[in-house]
Amino acid sequence: MYLLTAEEMQNLDRTAINELGIPGVVLMENAGLQVVKEIKEMIGEPRGKTITVFAGKGNNGGDGFVVARHLLNAGAEVKVLMFADINDITGDAKVNLNILQSMGHNPYSIVNPNSLNIVKLSMVYTDLVVDAIFGTGFRGAVSEHVGKIIEIINSSGNPVIAVDIPSGLEANTGQTHGTCIKASRTVTFAQAKIGLVIQEGPLYAGELIVADISIPPNLLKSQYIKRFMTTPETVRNLMPYRALDGHKGSYGKILVVGGSQGLSGAAAMASMAALRAGAGLVTLAVPDGIHSLMEVKLTEVMTKPLPETEEMTISLKATGAVLEMMEAYDVLALGPGISTNESTVEFVREILPQLGKPAVIDADGLNALVDSPDILKTCQAVPVLTPHPGEMARLLGIKINEVQNNRVEVALEAAVRWNAVIVLKGFRTVIAGPDGTVYINPTGNPGMASGGIGDILTGVIAGLIGQGLTSIEAAVAGVYFHGLAGDIAALEKGMISLVAGDVMDCLPKSIKVTINEEV
């Protein structure tokens, strides 16, 4: 699924109108019909129902006029409350307003403060609210008067369907700067707008429907859009076919390097997750002092001891041994439970430029690079970094709120700067590639805010790279599988009690349902 900015959508509209000759009024008609279709899905047949349409003065309001007309024709009682004087309406919106008036239906202007009582009364006798106030061009905060009306709508308890985007939400940023319509369902047109799926967007959009309004999808090719929402189809298309004559060597050899005294579980989970993701062979290399523990703890994963420090962490002296081992492996997962011991940090910084194979770097593997992140530029293969917002902030030398307020931009900046794939974890995890490609992941839930969950993601991504996926393909698919496993686990266990082991247990089902694997 493509994710467009408001400007990109406007360009798409203009191309459809000017190059294909599709009149704007036709696009508006199609948009209104799609909203009516969803209204019928929400409340059944409109006949006998009361529906209030809030319309602005732009094209979004014009869509609302189309909706009102078709609902009237379907036998509904429709009230159109307009945030403008009739003489302020122009263009295609004016065409549809004129049709509405010719049918004997006159909208009521609510531009004055004394209109609040009319809005309150309307909300008492309404089965559904249609939000057609502001479109995708909206920026900033709504006015005080409009904000009061939105508050009345939100507190009414009535279902709300938003036309293209909830009024008060920015299409490009997903941010609100004050009051915003809280929709039950949003019908957006042609393609999804990025603000609907990031930041506060999902909290206000409700169920998101992407509706066809007759703009040919191939017009997007001329736009060079590189932003996407990950879907099950996206992931299915990335997964390799398993041949009947395949064997364990066919599906990747993964080396996980991590663990330290007190942090052995992180490395163990990353290793098992790589196997659950489909890797053929996984070896866990840990400090010598905890090696015997790992041999007992892990059955399916092979283990190797490494030179260690006095604190029982991986020593700089392990560099040669790991590089030699990597000659027989396809990908390195580096960081889970590795610690920030000085010698261990030097080991991380020393090994990356010499590796020659893809690496998935997480946890203290990332923290080891805080003072010298540009080491990543020297990697011979594109690495995958999986920072949470705090780690991302430390790597870039900025504040966490700067990361969280600009998640897409920050992830892209880091990906380009370090020639890496960035997996910026959190609500709607962002995956950014060095070529400017961005994916937003829809799976996952708050129950996954638990220790060890990130270690599982590291292993899953590494396991997928081992099966032949590129770094960004593995990140996209891995994040989706990981989040869906968390969603499945939350259904079974609840979010509050969710632990990393629950997510691990649900990885097989997550992968199976996504790729429609038959057994």
PDB file of N, CA and C in Angstrom, residues 338-377:
ATOM      1  N   ILE A 338      25.145  -8.199  24.994  1.00  0.00           N
ATOM      2  CA  ILE A 338      26.607  -8.202  24.840  1.00  0.00           C
ATOM      3  C   ILE A 338      27.326  -7.330  25.870  1.00  0.00           C
ATOM      4  N   SER A 339      26.639  -6.382  26.469  1.00  0.00           N
ATOM      5  CA  SER A 339      27.159  -5.473  27.504  1.00  0.00           C
ATOM      6  C   SER A 339      27.911  -4.294  26.903  1.00  0.00           C
ATOM      7  N   THR A 340      28.248  -3.337  27.762  1.00  0.00           N
ATOM      8  CA  THR A 340      28.999  -2.155  27.320  1.00  0.00           C
ATOM      9  C   THR A 340      30.398  -2.123  27.927  1.00  0.00           C
ATOM     10  N   ASN A 341      30.907  -3.291  28.260  1.00  0.00           N
ATOM     11  CA  ASN A 341      32.294  -3.380  28.721  1.00  0.00           C
ATOM     12  C   ASN A 341      33.215  -2.743  27.680  1.00  0.00           C
ATOM     13  N   GLU A 342      34.245  -2.056  28.133  1.00  0.00           N
ATOM     14  CA  GLU A 342      35.131  -1.318  27.237  1.00  0.00           C
ATOM     15  C   GLU A 342      35.751  -2.214  26.170  1.00  0.00           C
ATOM     16  N   SER A 343      36.213  -3.372  26.556  1.00  0.00           N
ATOM     17  CA  SER A 343      36.819  -4.290  25.595  1.00  0.00           C
ATOM     18  C   SER A 343      35.782  -4.818  24.616  1.00  0.00           C
ATOM     19  N   THR A 344      34.564  -5.040  25.124  1.00  0.00           N
ATOM     20  CA  THR A 344      33.474  -5.525  24.264  1.00  0.00           C
ATOM     21  C   THR A 344      33.090  -4.471  23.239  1.00  0.00           C
ATOM     22  N   VAL A 345      33.047  -3.220  23.684  1.00  0.00           N
ATOM     23  CA  VAL A 345      32.752  -2.116  22.771  1.00  0.00           C
ATOM     24  C   VAL A 345      33.796  -2.055  21.657  1.00  0.00           C
ATOM     25  N   GLU A 346      35.054  -2.229  22.007  1.00  0.00           N
ATOM     26  CA  GLU A 346      36.121  -2.223  21.006  1.00  0.00           C
ATOM     27  C   GLU A 346      35.974  -3.396  20.037  1.00  0.00           C
ATOM     28  N   PHE A 347      35.515  -4.522  20.561  1.00  0.00           N
ATOM     29  CA  PHE A 347      35.268  -5.688  19.707  1.00  0.00           C
ATOM     30  C   PHE A 347      34.228  -5.362  18.635  1.00  0.00           C
ATOM     31  N   VAL A 348      33.134  -4.724  19.040  1.00  0.00           N
ATOM     32  CA  VAL A 348      32.068  -4.357  18.089  1.00  0.00           C
ATOM     33  C   VAL A 348      32.612  -3.407  17.027  1.00  0.00           C
ATOM     34  N   ARG A 349      33.345  -2.405  17.471  1.00  0.00           N
ATOM     35  CA  ARG A 349      33.866  -1.401  16.536  1.00  0.00           C
ATOM     36  C   ARG A 349      34.921  -1.985  15.591  1.00  0.00           C
ATOM     37  N   GLU A 350      35.618  -2.989  16.059  1.00  0.00           N
ATOM     38  CA  GLU A 350      36.683  -3.589  15.264  1.00  0.00           C
ATOM     39  C   GLU A 350      36.129  -4.559  14.214  1.00  0.00           C
ATOM     40  N   ILE A 351      35.076  -5.270  14.573  1.00  0.00           N
ATOM     41  CA  ILE A 351      34.632  -6.354  13.706  1.00  0.00           C
ATOM     42  C   ILE A 351      33.798  -5.871  12.525  1.00  0.00           C
ATOM     43  N   LEU A 352      33.021  -4.798  12.716  1.00  0.00           N
ATOM     44  CA  LEU A 352      32.083  -4.382  11.666  1.00  0.00           C
ATOM     45  C   LEU A 352      32.758  -4.018  10.343  1.00  0.00           C
ATOM     46  N   PRO A 353      33.831  -3.236  10.345  1.00  0.00           N
ATOM     47  CA  PRO A 353      34.440  -2.890   9.053  1.00  0.00           C
ATOM     48  C   PRO A 353      35.054  -4.082   8.327  1.00  0.00           C
ATOM     49  N   GLN A 354      35.366  -5.152   9.054  1.00  0.00           N
ATOM     50  CA  GLN A 354      36.047  -6.300   8.454  1.00  0.00           C
ATOM     51  C   GLN A 354      35.103  -7.433   8.074  1.00  0.00           C
ATOM     52  N   LEU A 355      33.843  -7.271   8.355  1.00  0.00           N
ATOM     53  CA  LEU A 355      32.907  -8.396   8.315  1.00  0.00           C
ATOM     54  C   LEU A 355      32.677  -8.967   6.918  1.00  0.00           C
ATOM     55  N   GLY A 356      32.307  -8.125   5.969  1.00  0.00           N
ATOM     56  CA  GLY A 356      32.055  -8.601   4.612  1.00  0.00           C
ATOM     57  C   GLY A 356      30.737  -9.329   4.432  1.00  0.00           C
ATOM     58  N   LYS A 357      29.917  -9.442   5.473  1.00  0.00           N
ATOM     59  CA  LYS A 357      28.610 -10.100   5.424  1.00  0.00           C
ATOM     60  C   LYS A 357      27.582  -9.175   6.085  1.00  0.00           C
ATOM     61  N   PRO A 358      26.299  -9.357   5.775  1.00  0.00           N
ATOM     62  CA  PRO A 358      25.283  -8.532   6.443  1.00  0.00           C
ATOM     63  C   PRO A 358      25.275  -8.772   7.947  1.00  0.00           C
ATOM     64  N   ALA A 359      24.990  -7.716   8.685  1.00  0.00           N
ATOM     65  CA  ALA A 359      24.880  -7.807  10.140  1.00  0.00           C
ATOM     66  C   ALA A 359      23.573  -7.179  10.594  1.00  0.00           C
ATOM     67  N   VAL A 360      22.973  -7.760  11.618  1.00  0.00           N
ATOM     68  CA  VAL A 360      21.817  -7.163  12.298  1.00  0.00           C
ATOM     69  C   VAL A 360      22.322  -6.723  13.657  1.00  0.00           C
ATOM     70  N   ILE A 361      22.264  -5.419  13.918  1.00  0.00           N
ATOM     71  CA  ILE A 361      22.888  -4.859  15.119  1.00  0.00           C
ATOM     72  C   ILE A 361      21.812  -4.314  16.041  1.00  0.00           C
ATOM     73  N   ASP A 362      21.857  -4.733  17.294  1.00  0.00           N
ATOM     74  CA  ASP A 362      20.808  -4.358  18.245  1.00  0.00           C
ATOM     75  C   ASP A 362      21.417  -4.126  19.619  1.00  0.00           C
ATOM     76  N   ALA A 363      20.615  -3.517  20.478  1.00  0.00           N
ATOM     77  CA  ALA A 363      20.921  -3.400  21.908  1.00  0.00           C
ATOM     78  C   ALA A 363      22.302  -2.796  22.152  1.00  0.00           C
ATOM     79  N   ASP A 364      23.120  -3.455  22.951  1.00  0.00           N
ATOM     80  CA  ASP A 364      24.440  -2.890  23.264  1.00  0.00           C
ATOM     81  C   ASP A 364      25.377  -2.899  22.066  1.00  0.00           C
ATOM     82  N   GLY A 365      25.034  -3.639  21.023  1.00  0.00           N
ATOM     83  CA  GLY A 365      25.776  -3.516  19.778  1.00  0.00           C
ATOM     84  C   GLY A 365      25.635  -2.111  19.219  1.00  0.00           C
ATOM     85  N   LEU A 366      24.445  -1.525  19.394  1.00  0.00           N
ATOM     86  CA  LEU A 366      24.215  -0.141  18.974  1.00  0.00           C
ATOM     87  C   LEU A 366      24.874   0.836  19.936  1.00  0.00           C
ATOM     88  N   ASN A 367      24.757   0.568  21.220  1.00  0.00           N
ATOM     89  CA  ASN A 367      25.349   1.464  22.208  1.00  0.00           C
ATOM     90  C   ASN A 367      26.864   1.556  22.058  1.00  0.00           C
ATOM     91  N   ALA A 368      27.478   0.485  21.552  1.00  0.00           N
ATOM     92  CA  ALA A 368      28.927   0.506  21.339  1.00  0.00           C
ATOM     93  C   ALA A 368      29.326   1.508  20.261  1.00  0.00           C
ATOM     94  N   LEU A 369      28.363   1.921  19.435  1.00  0.00           N
ATOM     95  CA  LEU A 369      28.653   2.815  18.309  1.00  0.00           C
ATOM     96  C   LEU A 369      28.280   4.267  18.581  1.00  0.00           C
ATOM     97  N   VAL A 370      27.810   4.552  19.780  1.00  0.00           N
ATOM     98  CA  VAL A 370      27.314   5.902  20.082  1.00  0.00           C
ATOM     99  C   VAL A 370      28.374   6.972  19.829  1.00  0.00           C
ATOM    100  N   ASP A 371      29.613   6.716  20.219  1.00  0.00           N
ATOM    101  CA  ASP A 371      30.665   7.718  20.035  1.00  0.00           C
ATOM    102  C   ASP A 371      31.296   7.686  18.643  1.00  0.00           C
ATOM    103  N   SER A 372      30.971   6.673  17.868  1.00  0.00           N
ATOM    104  CA  SER A 372      31.571   6.566  16.532  1.00  0.00           C
ATOM    105  C   SER A 372      30.616   5.871  15.553  1.00  0.00           C
ATOM    106  N   PRO A 373      29.410   6.423  15.377  1.00  0.00           N
ATOM    107  CA  PRO A 373      28.429   5.751  14.510  1.00  0.00           C
ATOM    108  C   PRO A 373      28.845   5.683  13.050  1.00  0.00           C
ATOM    109  N   ASP A 374      29.753   6.565  12.629  1.00  0.00           N
ATOM    110  CA  ASP A 374      30.149   6.552  11.221  1.00  0.00           C
ATOM    111  C   ASP A 374      30.973   5.326  10.845  1.00  0.00           C
ATOM    112  N   ILE A 375      31.328   4.513  11.845  1.00  0.00           N
ATOM    113  CA  ILE A 375      31.934   3.208  11.546  1.00  0.00           C
ATOM    114  C   ILE A 375      31.006   2.419  10.632  1.00  0.00           C
ATOM    115  N   LEU A 376      29.703   2.658  10.777  1.00  0.00           N
ATOM    116  CA  LEU A 376      28.733   1.929   9.965  1.00  0.00           C
ATOM    117  C   LEU A 376      28.941   2.155   8.477  1.00  0.00           C
ATOM    118  N   LYS A 377      29.477   3.304   8.109  1.00  0.00           N
ATOM    119  CA  LYS A 377      29.728   3.601   6.694  1.00  0.00           C
ATOM    120  C   LYS A 377      30.760   2.656   6.095  1.00  0.00           C
TER     121      LYS A 377
END
